[in-house]
Amino acid sequence: MGKIILKKVSSTEQPLLKNGKEYSPDSDDDKVQLDSGGVKMKADMTLLNGCTVIVGCIIGSGIFVSPTGVLQSTGSVNMSLVVWAASGIFSMIGAYCYAELGCMIKKSGADYAYIHFSFGPFLAFIRLWIECVIIRPCIGAIQALTFALYIQKPFFPECDPPENSIRILAAACICLLCFINCYS
C-alpha cells in the first residue's frame, strides 16, 4: 500500500479527491490518516488526556454531590473519611478491571465492545441503549441540578434556595449546553 502525501491546496491546483469527496487539509496534517478506507482521524490520546477525561467525568461532579449525604449518614468526620477511603479502593479496583479489559480486548467502544466480546451483540446493545436512554440523561440532570444549587447558594446564605428556581436554572443550563452542542 503506497503512502499518500498531503499538501496545501492553492487556488490554482486541483483539490485532493479521496473516495469522490474533496479534501483540503488544515494545519493539523499529523492528526489525519489516509488508508484504503478513506480519510480518518488519527487515534491520539496521551496519558494527560486520559487523566483529564477521568477527572472531568468522575471526580468533577460526584465529589460535589455526595459529601453532605456521607457525613450525615456516618455521623462523624472520621467515619466519613473511612467511607471515602473504602469507596476509593473500590473505584481503584474497578479502574484496574477496565485497564485489564482495555489491554485484553483491543476494540474501541469501551463497555459496548467488552460486553459484545464477552456476551454477544444483544446484551451489548441493551447496555448501550440503557446508557443512552437512562444513565447519561440522569447524569446530566444531576450535574445541572448540582450546578444550579451551588450557583444559587451565595444568594441564599441562611436557607436553601427555592426548589423551583433550582429546577428552572438547571433546565436552562441543559438547554444552553444542548444549543452549544448543536450549534458547533
XYZ file of C-alpha atoms in Angstrom:
184
model
C 0.000 0.000 0.000
C 1.539 3.303 -1.043
C 1.695 6.321 1.195
C -0.307 9.374 0.156
C 1.319 12.718 0.842
C -0.970 15.638 1.582
C -0.057 19.195 0.809
C -1.827 22.515 0.985
C -4.051 23.198 -1.998
C -3.723 26.606 -3.564
C -6.450 28.197 -5.648
C -4.844 27.159 -8.963
C -4.287 23.487 -8.094
C -6.830 20.696 -8.261
C -8.177 19.641 -4.839
C -7.326 16.221 -3.447
C -10.173 13.799 -4.033
C -10.494 10.717 -1.872
C -13.434 8.386 -2.498
C -15.106 11.075 -4.586
C -15.030 13.700 -1.819
C -12.929 16.847 -1.782
C -10.344 17.026 0.984
C -8.233 20.037 1.833
C -6.069 19.538 4.916
C -5.751 22.175 7.601
C -2.634 22.833 9.626
C -3.217 19.643 11.637
C -1.890 17.264 8.963
C -0.368 14.965 11.567
C -3.808 14.186 13.026
C -5.194 12.812 9.731
C -4.527 9.356 8.306
C -5.301 8.125 4.843
C -5.818 4.463 4.223
C -7.752 2.358 1.759
C -10.999 3.117 3.634
C -10.805 6.902 3.304
C -9.778 9.841 5.441
C -9.831 9.125 9.188
C -8.777 10.947 12.324
C -5.658 9.541 13.909
C -6.284 7.970 17.329
C -4.271 10.153 19.658
C -4.809 10.090 23.425
C -1.955 10.768 25.790
C -1.716 9.987 29.481
C -2.559 13.613 30.290
C -5.654 13.478 28.043
C -6.800 10.275 29.735
C -6.295 11.717 33.216
C -8.255 14.869 32.383
C -11.131 12.805 30.983
C -11.261 10.701 34.157
C -11.027 13.729 36.452
C -13.706 15.562 34.484
C -16.144 12.663 34.340
C -15.777 11.041 37.730
C -14.291 13.476 40.191
C -15.765 16.548 38.533
C -19.351 16.005 39.595
C -19.513 13.189 42.122
C -17.265 14.740 44.715
C -19.555 17.772 44.999
C -22.822 15.831 45.230
C -22.176 13.186 47.864
C -20.126 14.633 50.810
C -23.155 16.003 52.646
C -25.036 12.716 52.470
C -21.994 10.703 53.543
C -21.357 12.992 56.507
C -24.999 12.935 57.584
C -25.221 9.133 57.306
C -21.987 8.363 59.150
C -22.387 10.956 61.900
C -18.688 11.821 62.234
C -15.906 13.234 60.113
C -13.561 10.300 60.810
C -16.110 7.689 59.767
C -16.947 9.636 56.628
C -13.225 9.627 55.735
C -13.179 5.843 56.213
C -16.189 5.531 53.882
C -14.451 7.777 51.310
C -11.259 5.686 51.532
C -13.204 2.412 51.107
C -15.065 3.901 48.137
C -11.748 4.977 46.646
C -10.417 1.431 46.960
C -13.490 0.028 45.191
C -13.135 2.650 42.452
C -9.458 1.776 42.045
C -10.314 -1.934 41.681
C -12.882 -1.028 39.022
C -10.310 1.113 37.190
C -7.843 -1.791 37.242
C -10.519 -4.078 35.782
C -11.199 -1.602 32.967
C -7.476 -1.252 32.310
C -7.175 -5.035 32.073
C -10.150 -5.250 29.715
C -8.695 -2.463 27.590
C -5.391 -4.323 27.307
C -7.046 -7.668 26.519
C -9.791 -6.527 24.109
C -8.292 -4.199 21.532
C -11.591 -2.843 20.159
C -12.903 0.684 20.519
C -16.218 1.198 22.253
C -15.399 0.563 25.924
C -18.371 -1.096 27.694
C -20.120 -1.955 24.447
C -17.049 -3.651 22.982
C -16.291 -5.572 26.170
C -19.856 -6.847 26.584
C -20.130 -7.608 22.857
C -16.954 -9.673 23.024
C -17.971 -11.465 26.234
C -21.742 -11.945 25.996
C -22.727 -11.201 22.408
C -24.407 -8.421 20.456
C -27.828 -8.496 22.146
C -26.600 -7.752 25.669
C -24.125 -5.204 24.296
C -26.992 -3.421 22.526
C -29.124 -3.475 25.702
C -26.213 -1.998 27.714
C -25.683 0.726 25.106
C -29.402 1.506 24.991
C -29.596 1.792 28.799
C -26.531 4.061 28.759
C -28.018 6.381 26.135
C -31.613 6.487 27.350
C -31.283 6.282 31.142
C -27.775 6.724 32.547
C -26.417 9.684 30.527
C -29.569 11.822 30.842
C -29.690 11.159 34.609
C -26.031 12.125 34.981
C -26.658 15.327 33.034
C -29.689 16.155 35.182
C -27.777 15.554 38.424
C -24.877 17.702 37.237
C -27.223 20.503 36.171
C -29.134 20.394 39.476
C -25.873 20.454 41.447
C -24.601 23.373 39.363
C -27.856 25.283 39.876
C -27.835 24.662 43.628
C -24.244 25.822 44.049
C -24.738 28.881 41.828
C -27.754 29.998 43.873
C -26.333 29.153 47.309
C -24.485 32.509 47.754
C -27.769 34.367 47.217
C -29.469 32.346 49.994
C -26.791 32.139 52.720
C -29.094 31.210 55.608
C -31.526 28.874 53.865
C -31.799 26.577 50.888
C -32.667 28.134 47.520
C -36.266 27.565 46.317
C -36.699 24.215 44.588
C -38.416 25.718 41.554
C -35.593 28.192 40.940
C -33.059 25.350 41.111
C -35.064 23.336 38.591
C -35.547 26.278 36.225
C -31.847 27.179 36.306
C -30.885 23.515 35.774
C -33.248 23.267 32.791
C -31.835 26.495 31.359
C -28.315 25.128 31.803
C -29.205 21.912 29.962
C -30.893 23.873 27.165
C -27.856 26.149 26.812
C -25.489 23.176 26.625
C -27.740 21.461 24.065
C -27.773 24.622 21.949
C -23.983 24.963 22.119
C -23.565 21.287 21.220
C -25.973 21.515 18.280
C -24.582 24.835 17.047
C -20.997 23.642 16.962
